[in-house]
Amino acid sequence: MWRYAAWMPLLPDEAPVTLGEGATPLLRADALARAIGVRTVWIKEEGLNPTGSFKARGMSAAVTRARALNVPGMVVPTAGNAGAALAAYGAAAGIPVRVYAPTETPPAILTTIRVFGAELITVSGHIGDAGRAAREFAAQQRWFDVSTLREPYRIEGKTTMGLEIAEQLGWRLPGAIIYPTGGGTGLIGMWKAFHELLAAGWIDSETTLPRMISAQAAGCAPIVRAFHAGEERATPWSDPKTHASGLRVPAALGDRLILRALRESHGDAEAAEEDEIRAGAVDITRHTGVDASPEGGCALAVCRRLVASGRLSRDAEIVLFNTGAGASYRT
Ligand SMILES: *Cc1c(COP(=O)(O)O)cnc(C)c1O
């Protein structure tokens, strides 16, 4: 990821806190494209990142700044993968970490958090409940709160996904990007990156930017609901339920930014049921060899829905995000 250091918050001569995150493959998935009846599908395979998810990108950027600022410790509420990533980057930087995670977080992810030496506090409820506990602790201890969009650096790490897609396609952009959305940092970050690439002249000024499409679970779909209701902000989802734990985010702090990116890009938003999400992960895995997470499965399930209803052209060049490794969800 740090080959894009010039785009990143990094001081001259500063070495980043890195574990080899980013530079993930963009895999052409022809058999999968045939199976769902579209021309071109690419999978951005983020499951290969350290600790098995794209959270590594954001945490590498955030922990780099935290170390430069000599923070005494770092704390994060998480649906799982952000905690695992922060635990690993905290270990790399030698900074203590405390993680607040829902009790229902996939067990393998909770184990990863502990294995990297973070202090794990499990919370009954969802990531919003974990967030309240984490903020209280951060304020008392004066530790750095690494919650989604409460600090400015994780999103800068996520912009590199947009830079990579452009570079991997030869400085062109795809027609649509389907992004499994929780807090939405990747979606907001890529949208920012595409504008930076345009401004820098690295992509042709005539380029049509991709349609940004949010995929959520039917049991927790605040962005989908707000998008179709024409609202500027999303109302918090009550009783969020989905096995795609990264999508169990009832209220995103960046809701306005997500909705704005969806609308500016002439994008869309759709939710999939739990069985469609499961089937989506199986489809990706068996047609491509990529170990899809439930969140990746959700992206595919939403792709199928949009194609079936004519909201996404069969001729579009589509990038699906597999945001995490399926292995993290198996017991
Ligand atoms: C965190 C996470 C998401 C949601 O990402 P946001 O950028 O917060 O929307 C999706 N999939 C996985 C595997 C995650 O860990």
mmCIF file of N, CA, C and O in Angstrom, residues 274-323:
data_model
loop_
_atom_site.group_PDB
_atom_site.id
_atom_site.type_symbol
_atom_site.label_atom_id
_atom_site.label_comp_id
_atom_site.label_asym_id
_atom_site.label_seq_id
_atom_site.Cartn_x
_atom_site.Cartn_y
_atom_site.Cartn_z
ATOM 1 N N GLU A 274 -30.301 -13.290 4.202
ATOM 2 C CA GLU A 274 -29.208 -14.127 4.721
ATOM 3 C C GLU A 274 -28.893 -15.323 3.811
ATOM 4 O O GLU A 274 -27.731 -15.646 3.584
ATOM 5 N N ASP A 275 -29.934 -15.979 3.282
ATOM 6 C CA ASP A 275 -29.657 -17.157 2.443
ATOM 7 C C ASP A 275 -29.041 -16.755 1.101
ATOM 8 O O ASP A 275 -28.201 -17.467 0.550
ATOM 9 N N GLU A 276 -29.401 -15.585 0.602
ATOM 10 C CA GLU A 276 -28.766 -15.100 -0.630
ATOM 11 C C GLU A 276 -27.292 -14.753 -0.383
ATOM 12 O O GLU A 276 -26.440 -14.944 -1.249
ATOM 13 N N ILE A 277 -27.013 -14.213 0.806
ATOM 14 C CA ILE A 277 -25.629 -13.870 1.156
ATOM 15 C C ILE A 277 -24.785 -15.146 1.225
ATOM 16 O O ILE A 277 -23.681 -15.217 0.681
ATOM 17 N N ARG A 278 -25.353 -16.186 1.866
ATOM 18 C CA ARG A 278 -24.638 -17.482 1.958
ATOM 19 C C ARG A 278 -24.387 -18.041 0.563
ATOM 20 O O ARG A 278 -23.284 -18.469 0.244
ATOM 21 N N ALA A 279 -25.438 -18.019 -0.273
ATOM 22 C CA ALA A 279 -25.298 -18.560 -1.628
ATOM 23 C C ALA A 279 -24.277 -17.745 -2.425
ATOM 24 O O ALA A 279 -23.502 -18.296 -3.213
ATOM 25 N N GLY A 280 -24.256 -16.435 -2.190
ATOM 26 C CA GLY A 280 -23.311 -15.568 -2.892
ATOM 27 C C GLY A 280 -21.874 -15.930 -2.566
ATOM 28 O O GLY A 280 -21.010 -16.000 -3.456
ATOM 29 N N ALA A 281 -21.608 -16.191 -1.291
ATOM 30 C CA ALA A 281 -20.238 -16.551 -0.895
ATOM 31 C C ALA A 281 -19.837 -17.889 -1.520
ATOM 32 O O ALA A 281 -18.709 -18.051 -2.010
ATOM 33 N N VAL A 282 -20.768 -18.838 -1.542
ATOM 34 C CA VAL A 282 -20.481 -20.143 -2.155
ATOM 35 C C VAL A 282 -20.211 -19.971 -3.651
ATOM 36 O O VAL A 282 -19.264 -20.547 -4.200
ATOM 37 N N ASP A 283 -21.019 -19.149 -4.315
ATOM 38 C CA ASP A 283 -20.837 -18.904 -5.759
ATOM 39 C C ASP A 283 -19.454 -18.336 -6.052
ATOM 40 O O ASP A 283 -18.762 -18.789 -6.957
ATOM 41 N N ILE A 284 -19.067 -17.322 -5.297
ATOM 42 C CA ILE A 284 -17.746 -16.722 -5.535
ATOM 43 C C ILE A 284 -16.668 -17.777 -5.327
ATOM 44 O O ILE A 284 -15.797 -17.986 -6.172
ATOM 45 N N THR A 285 -16.763 -18.462 -4.196
ATOM 46 C CA THR A 285 -15.711 -19.403 -3.829
ATOM 47 C C THR A 285 -15.572 -20.503 -4.883
ATOM 48 O O THR A 285 -14.470 -20.802 -5.336
ATOM 49 N N ARG A 286 -16.691 -21.077 -5.301
ATOM 50 C CA ARG A 286 -16.617 -22.223 -6.229
ATOM 51 C C ARG A 286 -16.359 -21.821 -7.668
ATOM 52 O O ARG A 286 -15.841 -22.616 -8.438
ATOM 53 N N HIS A 287 -16.715 -20.601 -8.053
ATOM 54 C CA HIS A 287 -16.464 -20.186 -9.439
ATOM 55 C C HIS A 287 -15.134 -19.479 -9.615
ATOM 56 O O HIS A 287 -14.720 -19.219 -10.744
ATOM 57 N N THR A 288 -14.485 -19.118 -8.494
ATOM 58 C CA THR A 288 -13.250 -18.333 -8.656
ATOM 59 C C THR A 288 -12.069 -18.867 -7.852
ATOM 60 O O THR A 288 -10.931 -18.515 -8.145
ATOM 61 N N GLY A 289 -12.320 -19.648 -6.809
ATOM 62 C CA GLY A 289 -11.225 -20.057 -5.932
ATOM 63 C C GLY A 289 -10.878 -19.033 -4.869
ATOM 64 O O GLY A 289 -9.979 -19.251 -4.063
ATOM 65 N N VAL A 290 -11.587 -17.908 -4.867
ATOM 66 C CA VAL A 290 -11.391 -16.894 -3.815
ATOM 67 C C VAL A 290 -12.208 -17.312 -2.587
ATOM 68 O O VAL A 290 -13.378 -17.677 -2.710
ATOM 69 N N ASP A 291 -11.577 -17.267 -1.405
ATOM 70 C CA ASP A 291 -12.269 -17.659 -0.171
ATOM 71 C C ASP A 291 -13.145 -16.491 0.289
ATOM 72 O O ASP A 291 -12.711 -15.636 1.056
ATOM 73 N N ALA A 292 -14.382 -16.467 -0.195
ATOM 74 C CA ALA A 292 -15.241 -15.296 0.033
ATOM 75 C C ALA A 292 -15.764 -15.238 1.462
ATOM 76 O O ALA A 292 -16.147 -16.252 2.044
ATOM 77 N N SER A 293 -15.793 -14.046 1.998
ATOM 78 C CA SER A 293 -16.441 -13.782 3.290
ATOM 79 C C SER A 293 -17.942 -13.609 3.040
ATOM 80 O O SER A 293 -18.369 -13.390 1.898
ATOM 81 N N PRO A 294 -18.752 -13.653 4.107
ATOM 82 C CA PRO A 294 -20.177 -13.353 3.927
ATOM 83 C C PRO A 294 -20.391 -11.968 3.305
ATOM 84 O O PRO A 294 -21.302 -11.796 2.485
ATOM 85 N N GLU A 295 -19.548 -11.000 3.666
ATOM 86 C CA GLU A 295 -19.700 -9.641 3.112
ATOM 87 C C GLU A 295 -19.460 -9.658 1.600
ATOM 88 O O GLU A 295 -20.175 -8.996 0.846
ATOM 89 N N GLY A 296 -18.454 -10.409 1.157
ATOM 90 C CA GLY A 296 -18.227 -10.578 -0.287
ATOM 91 C C GLY A 296 -19.430 -11.255 -0.926
ATOM 92 O O GLY A 296 -19.861 -10.887 -2.026
ATOM 93 N N GLY A 297 -19.974 -12.258 -0.238
ATOM 94 C CA GLY A 297 -21.172 -12.937 -0.728
ATOM 95 C C GLY A 297 -22.330 -11.976 -0.885
ATOM 96 O O GLY A 297 -23.120 -12.079 -1.827
ATOM 97 N N CYS A 298 -22.422 -11.013 0.010
ATOM 98 C CA CYS A 298 -23.485 -10.008 -0.061
ATOM 99 C C CYS A 298 -23.321 -9.141 -1.317
ATOM 100 O O CYS A 298 -24.308 -8.817 -1.983
ATOM 101 N N ALA A 299 -22.084 -8.796 -1.643
ATOM 102 C CA ALA A 299 -21.845 -7.997 -2.860
ATOM 103 C C ALA A 299 -22.351 -8.752 -4.083
ATOM 104 O O ALA A 299 -23.005 -8.184 -4.968
ATOM 105 N N LEU A 300 -22.063 -10.057 -4.138
ATOM 106 C CA LEU A 300 -22.520 -10.837 -5.288
ATOM 107 C C LEU A 300 -24.051 -10.961 -5.301
ATOM 108 O O LEU A 300 -24.687 -10.833 -6.352
ATOM 109 N N ALA A 301 -24.632 -11.193 -4.129
ATOM 110 C CA ALA A 301 -26.090 -11.341 -4.049
ATOM 111 C C ALA A 301 -26.779 -10.062 -4.544
ATOM 112 O O ALA A 301 -27.777 -10.115 -5.266
ATOM 113 N N VAL A 302 -26.225 -8.921 -4.167
ATOM 114 C CA VAL A 302 -26.791 -7.642 -4.604
ATOM 115 C C VAL A 302 -26.586 -7.461 -6.107
ATOM 116 O O VAL A 302 -27.477 -6.984 -6.818
ATOM 117 N N CYS A 303 -25.454 -7.885 -6.607
ATOM 118 C CA CYS A 303 -25.198 -7.823 -8.046
ATOM 119 C C CYS A 303 -26.273 -8.610 -8.796
ATOM 120 O O CYS A 303 -26.876 -8.118 -9.748
ATOM 121 N N ARG A 304 -26.535 -9.821 -8.331
ATOM 122 C CA ARG A 304 -27.572 -10.652 -8.964
ATOM 123 C C ARG A 304 -28.928 -9.943 -8.965
ATOM 124 O O ARG A 304 -29.633 -9.928 -9.965
ATOM 125 N N ARG A 305 -29.291 -9.355 -7.823
ATOM 126 C CA ARG A 305 -30.586 -8.660 -7.718
ATOM 127 C C ARG A 305 -30.670 -7.494 -8.699
ATOM 128 O O ARG A 305 -31.687 -7.298 -9.353
ATOM 129 N N LEU A 306 -29.596 -6.708 -8.777
ATOM 130 C CA LEU A 306 -29.630 -5.516 -9.632
ATOM 131 C C LEU A 306 -29.670 -5.893 -11.103
ATOM 132 O O LEU A 306 -30.341 -5.239 -11.912
ATOM 133 N N VAL A 307 -28.966 -6.968 -11.459
ATOM 134 C CA VAL A 307 -28.982 -7.417 -12.850
ATOM 135 C C VAL A 307 -30.377 -7.943 -13.194
ATOM 136 O O VAL A 307 -30.953 -7.594 -14.226
ATOM 137 N N ALA A 308 -30.955 -8.743 -12.287
ATOM 138 C CA ALA A 308 -32.284 -9.328 -12.536
ATOM 139 C C ALA A 308 -33.341 -8.245 -12.705
ATOM 140 O O ALA A 308 -34.267 -8.385 -13.499
ATOM 141 N N SER A 309 -33.192 -7.143 -11.956
ATOM 142 C CA SER A 309 -34.230 -6.108 -12.030
ATOM 143 C C SER A 309 -33.898 -5.022 -13.058
ATOM 144 O O SER A 309 -34.604 -4.026 -13.151
ATOM 145 N N GLY A 310 -32.798 -5.223 -13.800
ATOM 146 C CA GLY A 310 -32.453 -4.272 -14.859
ATOM 147 C C GLY A 310 -31.808 -2.989 -14.354
ATOM 148 O O GLY A 310 -31.602 -2.047 -15.116
ATOM 149 N N ARG A 311 -31.463 -2.928 -13.063
ATOM 150 C CA ARG A 311 -30.833 -1.711 -12.534
ATOM 151 C C ARG A 311 -29.338 -1.697 -12.797
ATOM 152 O O ARG A 311 -28.666 -0.691 -12.583
ATOM 153 N N LEU A 312 -28.806 -2.831 -13.222
ATOM 154 C CA LEU A 312 -27.378 -2.908 -13.565
ATOM 155 C C LEU A 312 -27.283 -3.626 -14.902
ATOM 156 O O LEU A 312 -27.841 -4.718 -15.068
ATOM 157 N N SER A 313 -26.618 -2.985 -15.855
ATOM 158 C CA SER A 313 -26.555 -3.529 -17.211
ATOM 159 C C SER A 313 -25.718 -4.801 -17.256
ATOM 160 O O SER A 313 -24.678 -4.911 -16.616
ATOM 161 N N ARG A 314 -26.181 -5.768 -18.048
ATOM 162 C CA ARG A 314 -25.413 -7.003 -18.250
ATOM 163 C C ARG A 314 -24.104 -6.741 -18.973
ATOM 164 O O ARG A 314 -23.211 -7.576 -18.978
ATOM 165 N N ASP A 315 -24.011 -5.581 -19.619
ATOM 166 C CA ASP A 315 -22.779 -5.227 -20.331
ATOM 167 C C ASP A 315 -21.795 -4.451 -19.477
ATOM 168 O O ASP A 315 -20.701 -4.114 -19.931
ATOM 169 N N ALA A 316 -22.191 -4.140 -18.249
ATOM 170 C CA ALA A 316 -21.304 -3.321 -17.404
ATOM 171 C C ALA A 316 -20.066 -4.105 -17.001
ATOM 172 O O ALA A 316 -20.090 -5.325 -16.886
ATOM 173 N N GLU A 317 -18.963 -3.362 -16.809
ATOM 174 C CA GLU A 317 -17.763 -3.966 -16.222
ATOM 175 C C GLU A 317 -17.866 -3.732 -14.716
ATOM 176 O O GLU A 317 -17.898 -2.589 -14.260
ATOM 177 N N ILE A 318 -17.960 -4.833 -13.968
ATOM 178 C CA ILE A 318 -18.316 -4.745 -12.548
ATOM 179 C C ILE A 318 -17.150 -5.192 -11.671
ATOM 180 O O ILE A 318 -16.546 -6.237 -11.923
ATOM 181 N N VAL A 319 -16.841 -4.409 -10.656
ATOM 182 C CA VAL A 319 -15.877 -4.844 -9.631
ATOM 183 C C VAL A 319 -16.648 -5.174 -8.360
ATOM 184 O O VAL A 319 -17.391 -4.345 -7.834
ATOM 185 N N LEU A 320 -16.474 -6.416 -7.895
ATOM 186 C CA LEU A 320 -17.080 -6.849 -6.631
ATOM 187 C C LEU A 320 -15.992 -6.887 -5.576
ATOM 188 O O LEU A 320 -14.912 -7.418 -5.821
ATOM 189 N N PHE A 321 -16.284 -6.353 -4.414
ATOM 190 C CA PHE A 321 -15.308 -6.403 -3.330
ATOM 191 C C PHE A 321 -15.513 -7.632 -2.459
ATOM 192 O O PHE A 321 -16.594 -7.828 -1.902
ATOM 193 N N ASN A 322 -14.463 -8.481 -2.382
ATOM 194 C CA ASN A 322 -14.436 -9.467 -1.303
ATOM 195 C C ASN A 322 -13.592 -8.849 -0.193
ATOM 196 O O ASN A 322 -12.362 -8.841 -0.250
ATOM 197 N N THR A 323 -14.281 -8.304 0.812
ATOM 198 C CA THR A 323 -13.613 -7.456 1.798
ATOM 199 C C THR A 323 -12.846 -8.240 2.863
ATOM 200 O O THR A 323 -12.016 -7.673 3.571
#
